[in-house]
Structures are given as structure tokens and as C-alpha cells.
mmCIF file of C-alpha atoms in Angstrom:
data_model
loop_
_atom_site.group_PDB
_atom_site.id
_atom_site.type_symbol
_atom_site.label_atom_id
_atom_site.label_comp_id
_atom_site.label_asym_id
_atom_site.label_seq_id
_atom_site.Cartn_x
_atom_site.Cartn_y
_atom_site.Cartn_z
ATOM 1 C CA UNK A 1 91.541 112.826 115.547
ATOM 2 C CA UNK A 2 89.327 109.635 114.871
ATOM 3 C CA UNK A 3 90.679 107.858 117.924
ATOM 4 C CA UNK A 4 89.917 104.429 118.983
ATOM 5 C CA UNK A 5 87.428 105.194 121.850
ATOM 6 C CA UNK A 6 88.811 104.653 125.263
ATOM 7 C CA UNK A 7 86.272 101.983 126.179
ATOM 8 C CA UNK A 8 87.246 99.939 123.108
ATOM 9 C CA UNK A 9 90.941 100.354 123.787
ATOM 10 C CA UNK A 10 90.246 99.098 127.368
ATOM 11 C CA UNK A 11 88.169 96.115 126.165
ATOM 12 C CA UNK A 12 90.939 95.120 123.793
ATOM 13 C CA UNK A 13 93.399 95.422 126.607
ATOM 14 C CA UNK A 14 91.282 93.155 128.973
ATOM 15 C CA UNK A 15 90.931 90.670 125.947
ATOM 16 C CA UNK A 16 94.698 90.488 125.537
ATOM 17 C CA UNK A 17 95.186 90.133 129.240
ATOM 18 C CA UNK A 18 92.747 87.150 129.312
ATOM 19 C CA UNK A 19 94.650 85.672 126.378
ATOM 20 C CA UNK A 20 97.815 85.905 128.226
ATOM 21 C CA UNK A 21 96.334 84.173 131.437
ATOM 22 C CA UNK A 22 94.547 81.369 129.602
ATOM 23 C CA UNK A 23 96.833 80.792 126.486
ATOM 24 C CA UNK A 24 100.458 81.111 127.671
ATOM 25 C CA UNK A 25 101.877 78.918 130.296
ATOM 26 C CA UNK A 26 105.140 80.167 129.666
ATOM 27 C CA UNK A 27 104.408 83.657 130.361
ATOM 28 C CA UNK A 28 107.355 85.580 131.823
ATOM 29 C CA UNK A 29 109.859 82.880 130.840
ATOM 30 C CA UNK A 30 113.060 83.992 129.111
ATOM 31 C CA UNK A 31 113.026 84.048 125.412
ATOM 32 C CA UNK A 32 115.587 84.598 122.923
ATOM 33 C CA UNK A 33 115.542 85.517 119.179
ATOM 34 C CA UNK A 34 119.175 84.580 118.619
ATOM 35 C CA UNK A 35 120.092 82.024 116.042
ATOM 36 C CA UNK A 36 123.735 80.833 115.298
ATOM 37 C CA UNK A 37 123.850 83.349 112.430
ATOM 38 C CA UNK A 38 122.065 86.191 114.010
ATOM 39 C CA UNK A 39 124.068 85.970 117.135
ATOM 40 C CA UNK A 40 127.226 86.436 114.959
ATOM 41 C CA UNK A 41 127.983 90.226 115.229
ATOM 42 C CA UNK A 42 128.522 91.926 111.771
ATOM 43 C CA UNK A 43 132.005 92.641 111.076
ATOM 44 C CA UNK A 44 133.483 95.186 108.813
ATOM 45 C CA UNK A 45 135.498 94.098 105.809
ATOM 46 C CA UNK A 46 135.694 90.473 104.677
ATOM 47 C CA UNK A 47 133.475 88.617 102.055
ATOM 48 C CA UNK A 48 130.280 89.322 103.645
ATOM 49 C CA UNK A 49 130.006 85.787 105.113
ATOM 50 C CA UNK A 50 128.307 84.934 108.363
ATOM 51 C CA UNK A 51 131.079 82.676 109.825
ATOM 52 C CA UNK A 52 128.783 79.666 109.433
ATOM 53 C CA UNK A 53 129.380 78.600 105.933
ATOM 54 C CA UNK A 54 126.780 80.874 104.317
ATOM 55 C CA UNK A 55 127.037 84.171 102.590
ATOM 56 C CA UNK A 56 125.145 86.956 103.918
ATOM 57 C CA UNK A 57 122.054 87.808 101.829
ATOM 58 C CA UNK A 58 121.663 90.939 99.843
ATOM 59 C CA UNK A 59 121.474 94.084 101.960
ATOM 60 C CA UNK A 60 121.430 91.856 105.127
ATOM 61 C CA UNK A 61 122.655 93.596 108.323
ATOM 62 C CA UNK A 62 123.310 91.161 111.152
ATOM 63 C CA UNK A 63 122.492 92.268 114.872
ATOM 64 C CA UNK A 64 124.807 94.817 116.017
ATOM 65 C CA UNK A 65 123.947 94.687 119.922
ATOM 66 C CA UNK A 66 123.728 95.365 122.575
ATOM 67 C CA UNK A 67 121.272 92.522 122.962
ATOM 68 C CA UNK A 68 118.235 93.042 124.964
ATOM 69 C CA UNK A 69 116.710 90.584 127.353
ATOM 70 C CA UNK A 70 113.281 89.409 126.330
ATOM 71 C CA UNK A 71 110.647 87.555 128.466
ATOM 72 C CA UNK A 72 107.617 85.663 127.050
ATOM 73 C CA UNK A 73 104.499 87.756 126.661
ATOM 74 C CA UNK A 74 102.560 85.185 124.688
ATOM 75 C CA UNK A 75 103.013 82.095 122.587
ATOM 76 C CA UNK A 76 101.277 81.293 119.201
ATOM 77 C CA UNK A 77 99.849 77.898 118.231
ATOM 78 C CA UNK A 78 102.906 77.284 116.068
ATOM 79 C CA UNK A 79 105.276 77.738 118.874
ATOM 80 C CA UNK A 80 106.624 81.120 118.050
ATOM 81 C CA UNK A 81 106.659 83.622 120.891
ATOM 82 C CA UNK A 82 106.093 87.246 121.407
ATOM 83 C CA UNK A 83 108.838 88.621 123.611
ATOM 84 C CA UNK A 84 108.810 91.821 125.593
ATOM 85 C CA UNK A 85 111.395 94.093 126.957
ATOM 86 C CA UNK A 86 111.964 97.544 128.319
ATOM 87 C CA UNK A 87 113.855 99.862 126.135
ATOM 88 C CA UNK A 88 115.553 103.015 127.274
ATOM 89 C CA UNK A 89 115.507 105.204 124.081
ATOM 90 C CA UNK A 90 119.064 106.788 123.790
ATOM 91 C CA UNK A 91 117.862 109.384 121.380
ATOM 92 C CA UNK A 92 114.461 110.271 122.797
ATOM 93 C CA UNK A 93 115.285 109.825 126.418
ATOM 94 C CA UNK A 94 111.872 107.952 126.721
ATOM 95 C CA UNK A 95 111.744 104.515 128.386
ATOM 96 C CA UNK A 96 108.918 102.232 127.582
ATOM 97 C CA UNK A 97 108.146 98.601 126.556
ATOM 98 C CA UNK A 98 108.531 96.986 123.233
ATOM 99 C CA UNK A 99 107.032 93.742 122.218
ATOM 100 C CA UNK A 100 108.555 91.662 119.315
ATOM 101 C CA UNK A 101 107.476 88.607 117.363
ATOM 102 C CA UNK A 102 109.735 86.841 114.679
ATOM 103 C CA UNK A 103 108.031 84.255 112.134
ATOM 104 C CA UNK A 104 109.046 80.722 111.865
ATOM 105 C CA UNK A 105 110.996 81.478 108.796
ATOM 106 C CA UNK A 106 113.401 83.572 110.976
ATOM 107 C CA UNK A 107 114.622 80.504 112.596
ATOM 108 C CA UNK A 108 114.734 78.410 109.374
ATOM 109 C CA UNK A 109 118.239 77.459 108.558
ATOM 110 C CA UNK A 110 117.275 78.218 104.710
ATOM 111 C CA UNK A 111 116.991 81.869 105.634
ATOM 112 C CA UNK A 112 119.794 81.919 108.275
ATOM 113 C CA UNK A 113 121.909 84.347 106.307
ATOM 114 C CA UNK A 114 119.178 86.700 105.381
ATOM 115 C CA UNK A 115 117.826 89.811 106.788
ATOM 116 C CA UNK A 116 114.001 90.213 107.429
ATOM 117 C CA UNK A 117 111.563 92.966 106.790
ATOM 118 C CA UNK A 118 110.334 94.873 109.877
ATOM 119 C CA UNK A 119 106.526 95.886 110.439
ATOM 120 C CA UNK A 120 106.208 98.449 113.236
ATOM 121 C CA UNK A 121 102.597 97.765 114.511
ATOM 122 C CA UNK A 122 100.961 100.624 116.414
ATOM 123 C CA UNK A 123 97.774 100.566 118.408
ATOM 124 C CA UNK A 124 94.848 102.814 118.635
ATOM 125 C CA UNK A 125 93.609 104.505 121.671
ATOM 126 C CA UNK A 126 96.358 105.808 124.186
ATOM 127 C CA UNK A 127 98.634 102.927 123.243
ATOM 128 C CA UNK A 128 99.809 102.883 126.855
ATOM 129 C CA UNK A 129 100.874 101.029 129.023
ATOM 130 C CA UNK A 130 100.106 98.318 126.504
ATOM 131 C CA UNK A 131 100.222 97.656 122.822
ATOM 132 C CA UNK A 132 97.219 95.466 122.098
ATOM 133 C CA UNK A 133 98.887 93.928 118.974
ATOM 134 C CA UNK A 134 100.881 91.922 121.307
ATOM 135 C CA UNK A 135 98.028 89.538 122.224
ATOM 136 C CA UNK A 136 96.912 86.580 120.395
ATOM 137 C CA UNK A 137 93.176 87.491 120.359
ATOM 138 C CA UNK A 138 93.539 89.918 117.352
ATOM 139 C CA UNK A 139 95.441 87.315 115.457
ATOM 140 C CA UNK A 140 97.871 89.803 113.788
ATOM 141 C CA UNK A 141 100.892 87.504 114.068
ATOM 142 C CA UNK A 142 99.128 84.245 113.293
ATOM 143 C CA UNK A 143 97.506 85.850 110.178
ATOM 144 C CA UNK A 144 100.962 86.959 109.000
ATOM 145 C CA UNK A 145 102.356 83.508 109.493
ATOM 146 C CA UNK A 146 99.318 82.197 107.511
ATOM 147 C CA UNK A 147 99.525 84.755 104.766
ATOM 148 C CA UNK A 148 103.270 84.465 104.301
ATOM 149 C CA UNK A 149 102.733 80.693 103.785
ATOM 150 C CA UNK A 150 100.074 81.424 101.265
ATOM 151 C CA UNK A 151 102.187 83.924 99.406
ATOM 152 C CA UNK A 152 100.188 87.028 100.265
ATOM 153 C CA UNK A 153 102.611 88.567 102.809
ATOM 154 C CA UNK A 154 106.268 88.808 103.566
ATOM 155 C CA UNK A 155 107.239 87.062 106.745
ATOM 156 C CA UNK A 156 107.706 90.245 108.725
ATOM 157 C CA UNK A 157 109.333 90.837 112.103
ATOM 158 C CA UNK A 158 106.486 92.513 113.989
ATOM 159 C CA UNK A 159 107.606 95.196 116.472
ATOM 160 C CA UNK A 160 105.084 96.753 118.917
ATOM 161 C CA UNK A 161 106.186 99.647 121.113
ATOM 162 C CA UNK A 162 104.058 101.752 123.390
ATOM 163 C CA UNK A 163 102.665 104.494 121.393
ATOM 164 C CA UNK A 164 102.289 107.329 124.050
ATOM 165 C CA UNK A 165 104.155 107.945 127.263
ATOM 166 C CA UNK A 166 100.855 108.044 129.541
ATOM 167 C CA UNK A 167 97.245 107.384 129.134
ATOM 168 C CA UNK A 168 96.220 110.932 129.379
ATOM 169 C CA UNK A 169 97.189 112.628 126.105
ATOM 170 C CA UNK A 170 97.714 111.813 122.596
ATOM 171 C CA UNK A 171 101.169 112.831 121.350
ATOM 172 C CA UNK A 172 100.674 112.247 117.597
ATOM 173 C CA UNK A 173 103.750 110.268 117.311
ATOM 174 C CA UNK A 174 105.710 113.514 117.382
ATOM 175 C CA UNK A 175 108.380 115.518 119.046
ATOM 176 C CA UNK A 176 105.900 118.044 120.660
ATOM 177 C CA UNK A 177 108.097 120.881 122.316
ATOM 178 C CA UNK A 178 108.327 120.378 126.076
ATOM 179 C CA UNK A 179 107.027 116.935 125.813
ATOM 180 C CA UNK A 180 108.521 113.296 125.595
ATOM 181 C CA UNK A 181 109.996 112.902 122.063
ATOM 182 C CA UNK A 182 107.682 110.309 120.877
ATOM 183 C CA UNK A 183 108.602 110.921 117.240
ATOM 184 C CA UNK A 184 112.130 110.267 117.817
ATOM 185 C CA UNK A 185 111.198 107.044 119.990
ATOM 186 C CA UNK A 186 109.134 105.454 117.149
ATOM 187 C CA UNK A 187 111.315 106.400 114.061
ATOM 188 C CA UNK A 188 114.911 106.283 115.756
ATOM 189 C CA UNK A 189 114.983 104.364 119.086
ATOM 190 C CA UNK A 190 112.739 101.625 118.071
ATOM 191 C CA UNK A 191 114.456 100.900 114.727
ATOM 192 C CA UNK A 192 117.825 101.109 116.475
ATOM 193 C CA UNK A 193 116.735 98.500 119.016
ATOM 194 C CA UNK A 194 115.439 96.226 116.155
ATOM 195 C CA UNK A 195 118.748 96.538 114.398
ATOM 196 C CA UNK A 196 120.520 95.538 117.522
ATOM 197 C CA UNK A 197 118.611 92.283 118.137
ATOM 198 C CA UNK A 198 117.610 91.121 114.702
ATOM 199 C CA UNK A 199 118.834 90.450 111.161
ATOM 200 C CA UNK A 200 117.289 93.265 109.086
ATOM 201 C CA UNK A 201 117.879 95.126 105.821
ATOM 202 C CA UNK A 202 120.086 98.113 105.331
ATOM 203 C CA UNK A 203 117.700 100.073 103.172
ATOM 204 C CA UNK A 204 114.250 101.390 103.658
ATOM 205 C CA UNK A 205 112.903 98.642 101.489
ATOM 206 C CA UNK A 206 112.786 96.487 104.749
ATOM 207 C CA UNK A 207 110.845 98.828 106.971
ATOM 208 C CA UNK A 208 107.288 99.724 107.177
ATOM 209 C CA UNK A 209 104.471 100.777 109.532
ATOM 210 C CA UNK A 210 101.154 99.694 110.247
ATOM 211 C CA UNK A 211 98.527 101.193 112.685
ATOM 212 C CA UNK A 212 94.885 101.625 113.635
ATOM 213 C CA UNK A 213 93.402 104.945 114.555
ATOM 214 C CA UNK A 214 95.883 107.002 116.297
ATOM 215 C CA UNK A 215 98.565 104.532 115.462
ATOM 216 C CA UNK A 216 97.449 104.638 111.947
ATOM 217 C CA UNK A 217 98.122 108.418 111.867
ATOM 218 C CA UNK A 218 101.457 108.139 113.641
ATOM 219 C CA UNK A 219 102.718 105.601 111.159
ATOM 220 C CA UNK A 220 101.315 107.474 108.318
ATOM 221 C CA UNK A 221 103.169 110.652 109.455
ATOM 222 C CA UNK A 222 106.281 108.747 110.209
ATOM 223 C CA UNK A 223 106.589 107.414 106.555
ATOM 224 C CA UNK A 224 105.912 110.822 105.021
ATOM 225 C CA UNK A 225 108.270 112.632 107.415
ATOM 226 C CA UNK A 226 111.110 109.970 106.863
ATOM 227 C CA UNK A 227 110.812 108.458 103.499
ATOM 228 C CA UNK A 228 114.508 107.914 103.588
ATOM 229 C CA UNK A 229 114.149 105.234 106.483
ATOM 230 C CA UNK A 230 110.577 103.869 105.740
ATOM 231 C CA UNK A 231 108.933 102.800 102.570
ATOM 232 C CA UNK A 232 105.340 101.892 103.355
ATOM 233 C CA UNK A 233 102.459 102.016 105.792
ATOM 234 C CA UNK A 234 99.070 100.473 106.360
ATOM 235 C CA UNK A 235 97.093 103.250 108.015
ATOM 236 C CA UNK A 236 93.684 102.046 109.219
ATOM 237 C CA UNK A 237 90.915 104.421 110.243
ATOM 238 C CA UNK A 238 93.471 107.362 110.683
ATOM 239 C CA UNK A 239 92.959 111.180 110.687
ATOM 240 C CA UNK A 240 95.244 113.181 108.284
ATOM 241 C CA UNK A 241 96.113 116.068 110.521
ATOM 242 C CA UNK A 242 97.759 116.304 113.936
ATOM 243 C CA UNK A 243 95.325 117.478 116.703
ATOM 244 C CA UNK A 244 96.817 116.742 120.123
ATOM 245 C CA UNK A 245 96.004 119.598 122.562
ATOM 246 C CA UNK A 246 99.610 119.586 123.406
ATOM 247 C CA UNK A 247 100.399 121.489 120.214
ATOM 248 C CA UNK A 248 98.918 124.648 121.657
ATOM 249 C CA UNK A 249 101.427 127.538 121.123
ATOM 250 C CA UNK A 250 103.503 125.436 118.675
ATOM 251 C CA UNK A 251 101.792 125.862 115.261
ATOM 252 C CA UNK A 252 104.947 125.858 113.346
ATOM 253 C CA UNK A 253 106.095 122.518 114.932
ATOM 254 C CA UNK A 254 102.493 121.126 114.388
ATOM 255 C CA UNK A 255 102.568 121.841 110.582
ATOM 256 C CA UNK A 256 105.869 120.311 110.300
ATOM 257 C CA UNK A 257 104.274 117.050 111.466
ATOM 258 C CA UNK A 258 101.111 117.382 109.389
ATOM 259 C CA UNK A 259 100.744 114.426 106.855
ATOM 260 C CA UNK A 260 98.769 116.680 104.435
ATOM 261 C CA UNK A 261 101.815 119.077 104.349
ATOM 262 C CA UNK A 262 104.228 116.344 104.229
ATOM 263 C CA UNK A 263 102.653 114.581 101.511
ATOM 264 C CA UNK A 264 102.350 117.814 99.351
ATOM 265 C CA UNK A 265 106.037 118.345 99.773
ATOM 266 C CA UNK A 266 106.981 114.822 98.825
ATOM 267 C CA UNK A 267 104.574 114.600 95.820
ATOM 268 C CA UNK A 268 106.393 117.587 94.376
ATOM 269 C CA UNK A 269 109.790 115.614 94.192
ATOM 270 C CA UNK A 270 110.799 113.386 91.302
ATOM 271 C CA UNK A 271 108.888 110.167 91.009
ATOM 272 C CA UNK A 272 112.106 108.083 91.478
ATOM 273 C CA UNK A 273 112.597 104.861 93.257
ATOM 274 C CA UNK A 274 114.373 106.320 96.249
ATOM 275 C CA UNK A 275 111.354 108.716 96.816
ATOM 276 C CA UNK A 276 108.544 106.390 96.455
ATOM 277 C CA UNK A 277 106.390 105.716 99.305
ATOM 278 C CA UNK A 278 103.352 103.353 99.389
ATOM 279 C CA UNK A 279 100.340 104.258 101.691
ATOM 280 C CA UNK A 280 97.759 101.752 102.204
ATOM 281 C CA UNK A 281 94.599 103.213 103.723
ATOM 282 C CA UNK A 282 91.877 101.022 105.310
ATOM 283 C CA UNK A 283 88.501 102.057 106.564
ATOM 284 C CA UNK A 284 85.374 99.985 107.366
ATOM 285 C CA UNK A 285 81.790 100.711 106.032
ATOM 286 C CA UNK A 286 80.488 101.173 109.437
ATOM 287 C CA UNK A 287 82.835 104.045 110.520
ATOM 288 C CA UNK A 288 83.133 107.486 109.508
ATOM 289 C CA UNK A 289 86.150 109.163 107.592
ATOM 290 C CA UNK A 290 85.933 107.575 104.327
ATOM 291 C CA UNK A 291 85.326 110.967 102.624
ATOM 292 C CA UNK A 292 88.426 112.500 104.379
ATOM 293 C CA UNK A 293 90.782 109.530 103.236
ATOM 294 C CA UNK A 294 89.336 110.119 99.570
ATOM 295 C CA UNK A 295 90.254 113.518 99.647
ATOM 296 C CA UNK A 296 93.697 113.032 100.909
ATOM 297 C CA UNK A 297 94.200 110.535 98.169
ATOM 298 C CA UNK A 298 92.808 112.657 95.459
ATOM 299 C CA UNK A 299 95.133 115.646 96.710
ATOM 300 C CA UNK A 300 98.196 113.785 97.208
ATOM 301 C CA UNK A 301 98.464 110.797 95.093
ATOM 302 C CA UNK A 302 101.087 112.251 92.684
ATOM 303 C CA UNK A 303 104.625 111.932 91.956
ATOM 304 C CA UNK A 304 106.364 109.409 94.349
ATOM 305 C CA UNK A 305 103.333 109.129 96.698
ATOM 306 C CA UNK A 306 101.569 105.976 95.856
ATOM 307 C CA UNK A 307 98.117 105.087 97.582
ATOM 308 C CA UNK A 308 95.602 102.402 97.794
ATOM 309 C CA UNK A 309 92.299 102.121 99.619
ATOM 310 C CA UNK A 310 90.852 99.034 101.170
ATOM 311 C CA UNK A 311 87.130 99.541 102.162
ATOM 312 C CA UNK A 312 86.258 96.822 104.594
ATOM 313 C CA UNK A 313 82.816 95.598 104.146
ATOM 314 C CA UNK A 314 80.935 95.457 107.431
ATOM 315 C CA UNK A 315 84.034 96.733 109.192
ATOM 316 C CA UNK A 316 84.040 99.114 112.050
ATOM 317 C CA UNK A 317 86.553 101.192 113.774
ATOM 318 C CA UNK A 318 88.429 98.417 115.577
ATOM 319 C CA UNK A 319 91.440 96.434 115.292
ATOM 320 C CA UNK A 320 89.790 93.028 114.254
ATOM 321 C CA UNK A 321 88.274 94.778 111.102
ATOM 322 C CA UNK A 322 91.729 96.074 110.133
ATOM 323 C CA UNK A 323 93.349 92.613 110.383
ATOM 324 C CA UNK A 324 90.593 91.568 107.940
ATOM 325 C CA UNK A 325 91.363 94.241 105.657
ATOM 326 C CA UNK A 326 94.991 93.575 105.643
ATOM 327 C CA UNK A 327 94.078 89.924 104.605
ATOM 328 C CA UNK A 328 91.717 91.219 101.829
ATOM 329 C CA UNK A 329 94.598 93.088 100.042
ATOM 330 C CA UNK A 330 96.647 95.537 101.986
ATOM 331 C CA UNK A 331 99.414 93.448 103.179
ATOM 332 C CA UNK A 332 99.766 91.870 99.779
ATOM 333 C CA UNK A 333 100.107 95.407 98.280
ATOM 334 C CA UNK A 334 102.810 96.540 100.540
ATOM 335 C CA UNK A 335 104.554 93.376 100.548
ATOM 336 C CA UNK A 336 104.965 93.692 96.749
ATOM 337 C CA UNK A 337 106.834 97.075 97.384
ATOM 338 C CA UNK A 338 109.369 95.579 99.865
ATOM 339 C CA UNK A 339 112.313 93.361 100.130
ATOM 340 C CA UNK A 340 111.772 89.837 101.626
ATOM 341 C CA UNK A 341 114.282 87.214 103.020
ATOM 342 C CA UNK A 342 116.229 85.324 100.451
ATOM 343 C CA UNK A 343 116.999 81.496 100.962
ATOM 344 C CA UNK A 344 120.589 80.455 100.645
ATOM 345 C CA UNK A 345 122.377 77.094 100.905
ATOM 346 C CA UNK A 346 125.649 76.147 102.543
#
């Protein structure tokens, strides 16, 4: 797999640590994402109101609990915070850190009764013990904030779990037999955690992945494997086949987690709204793999499988280049396919 080289991952982690030390005087302080409306647990029946004088927006699901305890990992210039907590995955059995950021619109009374779309952001490299998207140095969150104000992007809640359970192996975002269930962690435990703590949308129209390198592969595979739960992905510099050495002796299971096989099966289904997925590929002109992605798109852009390629001029196999590509078009493309928050009035 075209992984982010380990020395680059280490450099990114060091850059993030420096940002935390120099840019966040409130590091470690408690932080909450509750609002008067999101703190009201959804109740069955009734009119769908929030109990605060506003009707709940279309498909909005209020936080179900239990509520997690977050501490501040970083603070953006606009005052929004990136929180971190430790999640014990009930379905995977894996326990790891998850970082979360909510845009300013999430706290705006105008959107207090609306759900928000979720972008699960996965790092390259080992993605353990840190998810490098949680730092301010790569400007993922601040860019989404700016793009949403410019109308290029939806105001996503950005969720950043660890990708792997250790820094020794890659687990391909999958449930490899005999190993920690990282596929279940990413596609079930993490979304369940988000629904417990944030206003979200009931349908897959509010759920997407983005990732670089090994994280791009994991996000691509998750969307193709669970199109009933996730609608889109921005996959940057990914490979298109699983190649963890931990698959040895488990070829049947490996193929069940192969994006090429998954895309072939999904592409044979009817091109209906409920089947459509949107795969936004990104790759820099200074990295290898363009031919591989073009071949994947040629073979699998059919039926409900929709694809787009962003070639980043001067871009390399690194996270900063991929944020640039998002701004150049990828984030706008997936945003057009997804559900955004709906303002309301008392």
C-alpha cells in the first residue's frame, strides 16, 4: 500500500505537538459541545420539537447519550476547540482516543434544531497513538470553517479517531481475524459515539469519510463496504487493495475487504439514490499512483458508483497537499451530494 512514510508521519506528529504547546493555552481544560438544544435527549413520539421553541430539522437526530467527557486538545483562531476523549468501543472491544471539532455554526442559535453532517478524518502512516488531523498545523478545521463561509463546503463536524491499535502494523481499517476489530471500530463504534454526543442526521446523507494514504484506503473501503451508512469519501493517495501482512492465511476475508471487489459488486446494482456513493480521489503530481487510480475509476465508475479525480499540481504524498486539493474542488463535490444543516426560527 502507498503508505505515508513513517518519518513523515513522525514529523507531522511533532508538528502537531508543537502547535499544541505554542498555540493552545487551554490544553487539557474541560470542553463541552453541548448546546441547550443538543443537550435535550431525543424522545420518541411527540411533534419532533426540541423542547426549546423550535421544531427539529429534517432527519435531525438529537444526542442519545451517554455523554462523553472531553478535554481541550487545541483551539482554533475563531475560538472553536478540538476536544479529545477516550472511547471504549462496545462493538469492537477496542479502546482508543477520538478527537472531535464542531464548526461555529453548530453553536449558532439559527441552527440549534438542526443536525450536522459528519466527516470522519483518518490519518496516514500508522495513525497511532495520534491522529495528526487534530492539530492546527494542517489547517483542516480552519479550512472547513472558511470554505463553509464561502459556500464551498458544508460545515462538517470533524471526527478524528486513531486508525490502528498500535504503531507496528497496518490493519487496513478491517476486522482481520484474530486482531483488534478496527473495521468495526471505524464504522460502528465511532459513529455510535458521534450520535451519542452530537446532533446528526439519521440517513447516510450526513456521513462521509476523508483520509490520506492508509487512511484514504480505510475510508474508501468503509464507504464501499457500508453504502447503507456512508455516502461519500475523499480518498487521498490511497491504494485500492488491502495488503496488511496480518491477512496471511485469511484470503477469503481479505477479499471481502478489497475495494476493487466491493466496487465491482456495488457497480452491478441499480443506479438508484439509495445505492449511490461518491468517491473523490486525490493525488499529487509529485507522487506515484495516478495510473492506479485512473484504472480503478475506469473499471468501477458505473451504476451507482460515482467518482471524481483531483490532481494536485505540485502536490506530494502528504497531508498539506491533500488539504489544498480539498479546497481546489473535492470538498465542494462531496458537499453537493450530502445533507447540510437547516436554519430555523422560533
